[in-house]
Short mmCIF file of C-alpha atoms and ligand atoms in Angstrom, two decimals:
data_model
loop_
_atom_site.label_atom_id
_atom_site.label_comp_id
_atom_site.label_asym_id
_atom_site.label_seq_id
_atom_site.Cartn_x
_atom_site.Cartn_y
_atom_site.Cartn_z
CA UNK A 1 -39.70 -23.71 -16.56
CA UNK A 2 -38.88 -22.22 -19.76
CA UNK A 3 -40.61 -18.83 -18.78
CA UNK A 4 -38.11 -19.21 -15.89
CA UNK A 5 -34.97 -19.19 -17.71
CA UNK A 6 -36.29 -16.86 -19.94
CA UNK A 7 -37.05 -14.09 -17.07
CA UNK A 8 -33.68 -15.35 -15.51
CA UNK A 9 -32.20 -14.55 -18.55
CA UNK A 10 -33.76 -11.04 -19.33
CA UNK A 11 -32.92 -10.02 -15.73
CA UNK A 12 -29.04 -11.49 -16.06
CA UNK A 13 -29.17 -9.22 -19.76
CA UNK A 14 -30.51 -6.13 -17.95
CA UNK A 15 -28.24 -5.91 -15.14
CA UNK A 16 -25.36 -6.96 -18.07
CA UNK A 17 -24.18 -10.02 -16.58
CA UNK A 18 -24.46 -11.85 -19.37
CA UNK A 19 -21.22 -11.77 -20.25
CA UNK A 20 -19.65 -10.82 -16.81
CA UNK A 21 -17.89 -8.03 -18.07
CA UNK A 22 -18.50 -4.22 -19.09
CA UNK A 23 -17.50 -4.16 -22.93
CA UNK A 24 -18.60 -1.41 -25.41
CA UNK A 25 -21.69 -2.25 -27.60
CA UNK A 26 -19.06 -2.40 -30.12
CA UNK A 27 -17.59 -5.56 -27.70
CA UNK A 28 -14.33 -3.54 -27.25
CA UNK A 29 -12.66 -3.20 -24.05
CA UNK A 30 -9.77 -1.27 -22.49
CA UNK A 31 -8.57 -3.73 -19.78
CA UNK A 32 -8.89 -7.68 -20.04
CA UNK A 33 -8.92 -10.08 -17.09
CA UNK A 34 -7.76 -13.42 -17.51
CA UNK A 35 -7.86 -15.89 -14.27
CA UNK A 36 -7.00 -19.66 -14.24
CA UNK A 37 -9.75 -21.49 -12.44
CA UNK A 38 -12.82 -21.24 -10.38
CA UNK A 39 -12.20 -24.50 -8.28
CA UNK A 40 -10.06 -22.58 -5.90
CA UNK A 41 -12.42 -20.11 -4.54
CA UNK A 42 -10.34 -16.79 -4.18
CA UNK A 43 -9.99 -16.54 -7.93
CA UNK A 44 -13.57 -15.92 -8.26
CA UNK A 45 -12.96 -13.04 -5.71
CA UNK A 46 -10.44 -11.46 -7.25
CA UNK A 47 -12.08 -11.73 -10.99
CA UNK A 48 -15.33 -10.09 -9.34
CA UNK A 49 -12.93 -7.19 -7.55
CA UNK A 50 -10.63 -6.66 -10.86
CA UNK A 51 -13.54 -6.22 -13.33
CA UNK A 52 -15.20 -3.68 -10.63
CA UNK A 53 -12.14 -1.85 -9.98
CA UNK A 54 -11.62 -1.40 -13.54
CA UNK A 55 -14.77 -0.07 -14.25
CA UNK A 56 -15.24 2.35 -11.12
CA UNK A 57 -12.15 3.76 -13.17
CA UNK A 58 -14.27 4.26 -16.27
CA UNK A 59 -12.15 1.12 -17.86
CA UNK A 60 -14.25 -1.21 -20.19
CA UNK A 61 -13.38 -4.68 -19.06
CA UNK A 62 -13.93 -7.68 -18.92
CA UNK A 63 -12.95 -11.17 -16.56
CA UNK A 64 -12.35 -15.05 -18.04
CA UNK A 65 -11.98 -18.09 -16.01
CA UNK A 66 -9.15 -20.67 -17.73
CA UNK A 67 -10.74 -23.86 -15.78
CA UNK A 68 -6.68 -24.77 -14.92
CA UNK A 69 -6.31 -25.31 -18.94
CA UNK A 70 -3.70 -23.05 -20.59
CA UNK A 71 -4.90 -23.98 -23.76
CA UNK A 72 -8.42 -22.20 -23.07
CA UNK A 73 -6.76 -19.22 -21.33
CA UNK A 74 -4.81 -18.90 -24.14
CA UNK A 75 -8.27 -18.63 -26.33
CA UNK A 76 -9.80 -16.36 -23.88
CA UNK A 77 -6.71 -14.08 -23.92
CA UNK A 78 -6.67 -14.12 -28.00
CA UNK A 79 -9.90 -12.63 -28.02
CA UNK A 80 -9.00 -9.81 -25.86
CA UNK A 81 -6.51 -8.63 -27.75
CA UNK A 82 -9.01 -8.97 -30.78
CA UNK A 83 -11.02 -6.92 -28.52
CA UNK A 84 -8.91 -4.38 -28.45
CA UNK A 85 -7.45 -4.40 -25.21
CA UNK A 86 -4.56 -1.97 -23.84
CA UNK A 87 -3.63 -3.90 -20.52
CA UNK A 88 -4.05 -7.53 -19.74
CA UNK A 89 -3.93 -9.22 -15.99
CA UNK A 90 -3.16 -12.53 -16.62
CA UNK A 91 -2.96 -15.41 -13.62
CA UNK A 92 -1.48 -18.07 -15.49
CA UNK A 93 -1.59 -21.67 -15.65
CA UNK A 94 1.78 -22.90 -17.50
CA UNK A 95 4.18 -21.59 -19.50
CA UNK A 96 2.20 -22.11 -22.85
CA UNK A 97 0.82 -18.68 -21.58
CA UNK A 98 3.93 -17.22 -23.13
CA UNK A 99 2.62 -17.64 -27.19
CA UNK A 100 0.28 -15.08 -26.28
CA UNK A 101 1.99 -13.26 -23.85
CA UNK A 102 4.78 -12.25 -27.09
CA UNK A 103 2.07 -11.57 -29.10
CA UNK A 104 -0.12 -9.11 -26.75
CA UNK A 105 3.99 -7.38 -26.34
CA UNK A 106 4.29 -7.23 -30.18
CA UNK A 107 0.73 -5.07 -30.24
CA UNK A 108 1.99 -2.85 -27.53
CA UNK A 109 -0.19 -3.97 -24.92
CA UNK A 110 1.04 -4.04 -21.32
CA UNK A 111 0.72 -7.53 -19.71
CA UNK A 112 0.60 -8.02 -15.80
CA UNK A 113 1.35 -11.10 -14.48
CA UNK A 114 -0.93 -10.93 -11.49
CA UNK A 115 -0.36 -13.30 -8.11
CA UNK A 116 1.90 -15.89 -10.17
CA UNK A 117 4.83 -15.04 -12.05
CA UNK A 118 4.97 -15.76 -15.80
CA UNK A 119 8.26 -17.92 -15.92
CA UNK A 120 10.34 -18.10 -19.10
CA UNK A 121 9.06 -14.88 -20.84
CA UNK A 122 10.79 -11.32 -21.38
CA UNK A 123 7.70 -9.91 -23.13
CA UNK A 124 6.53 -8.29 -19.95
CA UNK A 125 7.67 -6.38 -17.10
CA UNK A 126 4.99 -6.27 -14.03
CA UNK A 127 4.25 -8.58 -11.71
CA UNK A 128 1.81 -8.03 -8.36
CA UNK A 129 1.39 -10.53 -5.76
CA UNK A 130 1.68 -11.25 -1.90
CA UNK A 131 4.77 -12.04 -0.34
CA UNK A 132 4.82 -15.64 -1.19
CA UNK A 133 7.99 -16.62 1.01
CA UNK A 134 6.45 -15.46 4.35
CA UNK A 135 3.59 -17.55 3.48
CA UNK A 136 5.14 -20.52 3.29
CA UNK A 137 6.90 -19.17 6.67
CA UNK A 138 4.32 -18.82 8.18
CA UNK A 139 2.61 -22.24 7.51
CA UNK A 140 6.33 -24.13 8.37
CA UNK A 141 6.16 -21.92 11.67
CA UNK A 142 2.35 -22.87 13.03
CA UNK A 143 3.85 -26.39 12.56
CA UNK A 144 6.68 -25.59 14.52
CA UNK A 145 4.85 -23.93 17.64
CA UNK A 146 1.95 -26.54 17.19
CA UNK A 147 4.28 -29.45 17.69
CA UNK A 148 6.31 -27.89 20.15
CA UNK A 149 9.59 -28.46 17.84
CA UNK A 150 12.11 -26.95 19.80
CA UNK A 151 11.23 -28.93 22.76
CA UNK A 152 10.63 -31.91 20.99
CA UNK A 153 13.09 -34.91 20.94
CA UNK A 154 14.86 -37.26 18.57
CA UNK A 155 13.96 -40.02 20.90
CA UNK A 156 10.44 -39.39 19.95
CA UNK A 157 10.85 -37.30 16.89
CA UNK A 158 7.09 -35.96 15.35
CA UNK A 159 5.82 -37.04 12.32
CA UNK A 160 4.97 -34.95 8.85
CA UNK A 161 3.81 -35.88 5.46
CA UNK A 162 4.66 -33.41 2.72
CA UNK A 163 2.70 -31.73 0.31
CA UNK A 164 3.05 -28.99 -2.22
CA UNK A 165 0.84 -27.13 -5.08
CA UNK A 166 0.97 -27.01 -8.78
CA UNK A 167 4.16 -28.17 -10.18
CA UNK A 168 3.86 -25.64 -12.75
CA UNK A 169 2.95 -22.50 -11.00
CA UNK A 170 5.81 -20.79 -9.29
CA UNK A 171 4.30 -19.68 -6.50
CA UNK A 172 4.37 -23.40 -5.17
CA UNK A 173 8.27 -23.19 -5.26
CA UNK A 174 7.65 -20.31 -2.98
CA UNK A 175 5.53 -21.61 -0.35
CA UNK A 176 7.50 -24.88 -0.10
CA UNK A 177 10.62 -23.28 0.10
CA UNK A 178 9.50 -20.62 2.61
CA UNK A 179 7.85 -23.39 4.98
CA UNK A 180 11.18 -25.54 4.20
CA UNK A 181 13.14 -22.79 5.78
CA UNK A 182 11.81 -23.02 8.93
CA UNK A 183 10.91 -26.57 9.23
CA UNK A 184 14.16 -28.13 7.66
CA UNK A 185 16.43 -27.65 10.69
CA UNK A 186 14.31 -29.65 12.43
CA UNK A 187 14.40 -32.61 9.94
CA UNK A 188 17.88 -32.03 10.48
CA UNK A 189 18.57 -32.37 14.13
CA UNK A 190 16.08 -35.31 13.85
CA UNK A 191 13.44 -34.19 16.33
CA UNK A 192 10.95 -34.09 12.74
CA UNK A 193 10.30 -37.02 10.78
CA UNK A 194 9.17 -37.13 7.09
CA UNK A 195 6.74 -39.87 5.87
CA UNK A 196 6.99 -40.57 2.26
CA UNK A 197 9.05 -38.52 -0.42
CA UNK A 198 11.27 -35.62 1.59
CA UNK A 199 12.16 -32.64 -0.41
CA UNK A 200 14.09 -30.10 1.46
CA UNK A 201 13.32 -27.41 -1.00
CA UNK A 202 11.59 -26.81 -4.48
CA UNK A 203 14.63 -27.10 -6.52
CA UNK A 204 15.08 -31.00 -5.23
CA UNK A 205 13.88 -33.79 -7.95
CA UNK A 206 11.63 -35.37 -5.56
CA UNK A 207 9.19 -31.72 -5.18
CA UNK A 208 7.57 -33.15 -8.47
CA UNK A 209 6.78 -36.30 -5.87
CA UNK A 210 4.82 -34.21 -3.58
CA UNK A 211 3.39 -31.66 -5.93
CA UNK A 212 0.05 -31.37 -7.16
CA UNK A 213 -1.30 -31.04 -11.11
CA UNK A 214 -3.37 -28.14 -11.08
CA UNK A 215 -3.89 -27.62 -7.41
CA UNK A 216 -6.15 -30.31 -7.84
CA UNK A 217 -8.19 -31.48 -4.43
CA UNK A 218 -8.94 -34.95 -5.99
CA UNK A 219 -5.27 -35.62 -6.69
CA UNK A 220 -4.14 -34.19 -3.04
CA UNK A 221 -6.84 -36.71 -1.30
CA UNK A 222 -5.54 -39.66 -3.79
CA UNK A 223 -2.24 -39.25 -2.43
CA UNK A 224 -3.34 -38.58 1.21
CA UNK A 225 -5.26 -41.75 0.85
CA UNK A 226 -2.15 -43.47 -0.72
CA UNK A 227 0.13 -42.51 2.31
CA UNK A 228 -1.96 -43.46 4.76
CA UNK A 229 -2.29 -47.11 3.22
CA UNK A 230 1.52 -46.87 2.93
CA UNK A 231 4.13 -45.08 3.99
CA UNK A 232 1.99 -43.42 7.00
CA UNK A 233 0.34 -47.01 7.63
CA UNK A 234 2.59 -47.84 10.74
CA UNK A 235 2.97 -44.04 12.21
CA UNK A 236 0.81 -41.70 13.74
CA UNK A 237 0.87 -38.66 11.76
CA UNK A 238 1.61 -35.37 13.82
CA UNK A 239 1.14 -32.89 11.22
CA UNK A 240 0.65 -32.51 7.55
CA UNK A 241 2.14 -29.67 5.09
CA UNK A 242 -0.67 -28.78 2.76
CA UNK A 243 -0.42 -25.30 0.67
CA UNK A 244 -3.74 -24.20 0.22
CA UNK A 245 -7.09 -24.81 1.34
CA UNK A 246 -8.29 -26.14 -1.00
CA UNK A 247 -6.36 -28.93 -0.76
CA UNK A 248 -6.17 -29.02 3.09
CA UNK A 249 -9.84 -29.41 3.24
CA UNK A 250 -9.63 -32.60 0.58
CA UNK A 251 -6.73 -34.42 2.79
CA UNK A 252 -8.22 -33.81 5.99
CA UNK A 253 -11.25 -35.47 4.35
CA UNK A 254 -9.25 -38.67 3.20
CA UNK A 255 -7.09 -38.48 7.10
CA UNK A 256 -10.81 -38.30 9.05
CA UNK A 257 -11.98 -41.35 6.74
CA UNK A 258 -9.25 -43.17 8.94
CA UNK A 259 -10.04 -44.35 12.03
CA UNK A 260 -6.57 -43.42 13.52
CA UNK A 261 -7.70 -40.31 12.43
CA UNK A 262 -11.30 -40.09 12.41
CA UNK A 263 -11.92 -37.60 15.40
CA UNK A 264 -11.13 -33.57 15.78
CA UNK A 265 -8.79 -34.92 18.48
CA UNK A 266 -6.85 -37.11 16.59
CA UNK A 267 -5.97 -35.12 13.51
CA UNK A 268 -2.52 -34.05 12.56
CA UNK A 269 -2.14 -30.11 12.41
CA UNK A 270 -2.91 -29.06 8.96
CA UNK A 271 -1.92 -25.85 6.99
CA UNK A 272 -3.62 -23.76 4.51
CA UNK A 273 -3.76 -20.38 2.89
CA UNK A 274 -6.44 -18.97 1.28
CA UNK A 275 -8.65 -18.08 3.94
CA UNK A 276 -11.66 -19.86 2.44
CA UNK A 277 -14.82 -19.88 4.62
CA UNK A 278 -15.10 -23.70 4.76
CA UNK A 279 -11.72 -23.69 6.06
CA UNK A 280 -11.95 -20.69 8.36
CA UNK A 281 -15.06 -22.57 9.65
CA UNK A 282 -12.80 -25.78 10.26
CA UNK A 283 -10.62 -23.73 12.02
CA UNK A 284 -12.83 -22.44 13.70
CA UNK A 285 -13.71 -26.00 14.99
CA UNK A 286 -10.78 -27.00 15.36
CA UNK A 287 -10.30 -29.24 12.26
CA UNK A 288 -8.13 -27.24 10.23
CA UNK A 289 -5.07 -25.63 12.01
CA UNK A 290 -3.99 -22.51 10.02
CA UNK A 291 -4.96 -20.58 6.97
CA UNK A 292 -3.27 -17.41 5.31
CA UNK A 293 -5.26 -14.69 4.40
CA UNK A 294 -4.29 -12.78 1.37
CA UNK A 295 -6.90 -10.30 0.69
CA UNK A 296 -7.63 -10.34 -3.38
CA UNK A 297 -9.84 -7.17 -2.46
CA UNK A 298 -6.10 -5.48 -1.81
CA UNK A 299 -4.68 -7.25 -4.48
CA UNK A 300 -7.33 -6.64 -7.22
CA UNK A 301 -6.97 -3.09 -6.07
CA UNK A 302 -3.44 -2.66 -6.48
CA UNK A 303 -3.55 -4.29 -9.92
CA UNK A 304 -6.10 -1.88 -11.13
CA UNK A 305 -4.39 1.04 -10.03
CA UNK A 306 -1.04 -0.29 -12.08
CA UNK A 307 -3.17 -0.79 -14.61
CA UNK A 308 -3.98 2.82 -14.23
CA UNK A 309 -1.22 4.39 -13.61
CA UNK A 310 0.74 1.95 -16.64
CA UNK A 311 -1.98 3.22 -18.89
CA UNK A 312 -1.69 7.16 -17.89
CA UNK A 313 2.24 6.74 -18.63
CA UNK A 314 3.93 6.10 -15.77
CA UNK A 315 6.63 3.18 -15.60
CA UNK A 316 7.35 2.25 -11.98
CA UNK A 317 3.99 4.06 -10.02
CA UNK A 318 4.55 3.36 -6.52
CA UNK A 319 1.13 1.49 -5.37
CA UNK A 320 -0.74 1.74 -1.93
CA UNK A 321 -0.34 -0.75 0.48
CA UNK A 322 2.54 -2.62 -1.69
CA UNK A 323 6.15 -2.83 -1.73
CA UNK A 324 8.28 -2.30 -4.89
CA UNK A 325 10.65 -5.12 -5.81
CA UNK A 326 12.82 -5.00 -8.98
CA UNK A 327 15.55 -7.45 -7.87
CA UNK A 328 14.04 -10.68 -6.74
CA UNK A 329 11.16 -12.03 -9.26
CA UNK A 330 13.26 -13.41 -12.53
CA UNK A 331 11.34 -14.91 -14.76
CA UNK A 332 14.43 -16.51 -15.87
CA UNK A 333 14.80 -14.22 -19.02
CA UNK A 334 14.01 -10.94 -17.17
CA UNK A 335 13.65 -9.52 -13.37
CA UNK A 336 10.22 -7.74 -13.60
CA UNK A 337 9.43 -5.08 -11.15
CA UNK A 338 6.83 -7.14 -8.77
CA UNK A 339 4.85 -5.14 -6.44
CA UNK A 340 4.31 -7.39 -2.87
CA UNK A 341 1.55 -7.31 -0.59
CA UNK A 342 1.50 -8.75 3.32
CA UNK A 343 -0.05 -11.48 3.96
CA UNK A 344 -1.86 -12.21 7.25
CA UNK A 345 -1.80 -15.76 9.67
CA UNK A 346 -4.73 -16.84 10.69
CA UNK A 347 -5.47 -19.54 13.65
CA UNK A 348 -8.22 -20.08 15.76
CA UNK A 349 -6.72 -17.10 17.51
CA UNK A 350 -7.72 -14.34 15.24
CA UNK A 351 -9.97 -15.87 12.91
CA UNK A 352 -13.23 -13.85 13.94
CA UNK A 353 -10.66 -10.52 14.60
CA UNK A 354 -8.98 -10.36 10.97
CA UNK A 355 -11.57 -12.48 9.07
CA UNK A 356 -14.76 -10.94 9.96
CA UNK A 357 -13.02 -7.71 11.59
CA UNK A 358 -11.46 -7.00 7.50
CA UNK A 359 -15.12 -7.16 6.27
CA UNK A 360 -14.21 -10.26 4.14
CA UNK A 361 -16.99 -12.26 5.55
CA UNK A 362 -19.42 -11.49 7.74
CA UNK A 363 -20.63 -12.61 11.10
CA UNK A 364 -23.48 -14.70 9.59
CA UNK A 365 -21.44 -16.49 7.66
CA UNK A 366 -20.40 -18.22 10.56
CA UNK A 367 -23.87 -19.37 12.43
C1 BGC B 1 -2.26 -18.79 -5.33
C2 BGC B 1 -3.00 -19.40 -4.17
C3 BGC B 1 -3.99 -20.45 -4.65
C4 BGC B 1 -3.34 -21.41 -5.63
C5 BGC B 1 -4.34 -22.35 -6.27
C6 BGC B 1 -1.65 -19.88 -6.16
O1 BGC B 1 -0.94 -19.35 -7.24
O2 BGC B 1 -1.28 -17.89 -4.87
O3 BGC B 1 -3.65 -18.38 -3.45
O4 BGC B 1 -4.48 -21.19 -3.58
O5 BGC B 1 -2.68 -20.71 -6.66
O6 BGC B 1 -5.26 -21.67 -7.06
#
């Protein structure tokens, strides 16, 4: 056993994995990498595609994993800039990113806020990310055409539960409100039916009702669970909002532990985003109804190259395969030029075209 870990160890040392990152001997580095947690999959993709774009650039970097606590980002983010680093990408968790944000301006390094925007700070001025709107559109739509909304009646309205992501990361404002936009007329001629709390958009007291702390699944199926024994207890559910996969894969768990609900048949349409392979596999069968694919191999690209071209002396590089915003992203102090990538819908449809077609997983993955 011990000669095990020991081998394990010497092979993890050789092929310098030990630290998941490409530092100096001296420990310095050029570009630090800071995501927020490894319980949603993707970030774990785009840490892995960041810290080997940086170094096929000849960048010494390296990637750190916050575990959705600001606190330990914060740490993590300290000790790059003791490291030496010119350019951090930082996904965020909260605002208490912004103590460390000022100080990383105030030694001249260049901070990109990378897929969520860093609210209440003017210490930086990049931000890259997909367009987070038509992802929300495009989950509020698939409900739309799923339930057959404009033929549907307020005789016999359909039913939807509401849910949202992490209160504090703006991107949830985003995909609510985008989804909102297309589902809210609806709710308004009466032909769409909320069960429990019924935000129209982010900005309305009762989001914090139907958000959830740190895109966390257990909290998502508590509440899932908690509606159904409720508020959803005399109704048959017709569809369900959920903003990620993540968390769609943790209510459909607590809806199929009903037995209103307990076949493929019988479950409400679900959203998601993410593309995650257990949820393209639900989809797949049926169990899941949509995902969103935003490909972090196109993001993590993009972010390297700004990192780059930020580095070589540029100020507003125009990036492949991204669209330069400076009016819309305010982080309440500042507008920061954002850079915004497409997103793609996927349903069972074009799961196998754009999902295995991309090269993002491959066939076997799906046997
Ligand atoms: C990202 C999503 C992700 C969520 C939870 C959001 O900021 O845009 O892709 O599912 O965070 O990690």
């Amino acid at each position: 056993m011990k000669r095990i870990v020991l081998t394990t160890l010497a092979i993890m040392m050789a092929a310098g994995m030990v630290f998941a990152s490409g530092q100096g001997e001296s420990g310095a580095i050029d570009i630090g990498i800071a995501m927020p947690e490894t319980h949603v999959e993707r970030w774990q993709r785009d840490g892995a595609a960041l810290l080997q774009g940086a170094q096929d650039l000849g960048y010494r970097a390296e990637v750190t994993y916050g575990n959705a606590d600001q606190g330990l980002q914060n740490e993590q983010i300290q000790n790059m800039i003791t490291k030496g680093a010119k350019v951090l990408i930082v996904g965020n968790i909260n605002e208490g990113v912004n103590s460390v944000v000022s100080e990383a301006a105030q030694e001249g390094i260049i901070v990109i806020a990378y897929d969520r925007l860093i609210t209440g700070s003017d210490d930086y001025d990049y931000y890259i990310t997909f367009d987070n709107f038509k992802v929300g559109e495009f989950q509020g739509q698939a409900i739309a055409d799923a339930l057959d909304l404009d033929n549907a009646s307020s005789d016999d309205p359909k039913y939807i539960t509401l849910f949202a992501g992490s209160p504090t990361d703006n991107n949830a404002n985003f995909f609510f409100d985008g989804a909102m936009s297309i589902l809210r007329p609806y709710v308004e001629q009466g032909v769409l039916e909320v069960v429990g709390p019924a935000p129209m958009d982010s900005s309305s007291p009762d989001f914090t009702r139907i958000a959830t702390e740190n895109w966390r699944p257990e909290v998502a199926k508590a509440r899932m669970e908690n509606l159904l024994s409720n508020d959803a207890l005399n109704v048959t559910l017709d569809a369900v909002l959920a903003p990620n996969d993540t968390l769609a894969r943790a209510i459909i768990e607590a809806l199929s532990a009903d037995a209103k609900y307990d076949t493929t048949e019988e479950l409400p349409v679900v959203t998601g985003q993410d593309a995650e392979l257990a949820s393209v596999q639900m989809i797949r069968d049926g169990e899941q109804y949509m995902t969103v694919f935003k490909d972090t191999r196109d993001l993590a690209a993009g972010a390297v190259a700004l990192a780059d071209a930020l580095l070589k002396g540029e100020d507003t590089p125009s990036i492949d395969g991204a669209r330069l915003d400076t009016e819309t992203y305010d982080t309440g102090l500042k507008v920061v030029n954002s850079y915004l990538l497409e997103p793609i819908n996927v349903t069972s449809d074009n799961w196998e075209a754009v999902m295995v077609g991309s090269g993002y997983y491959s066939a076997s993955d799906f046997e």
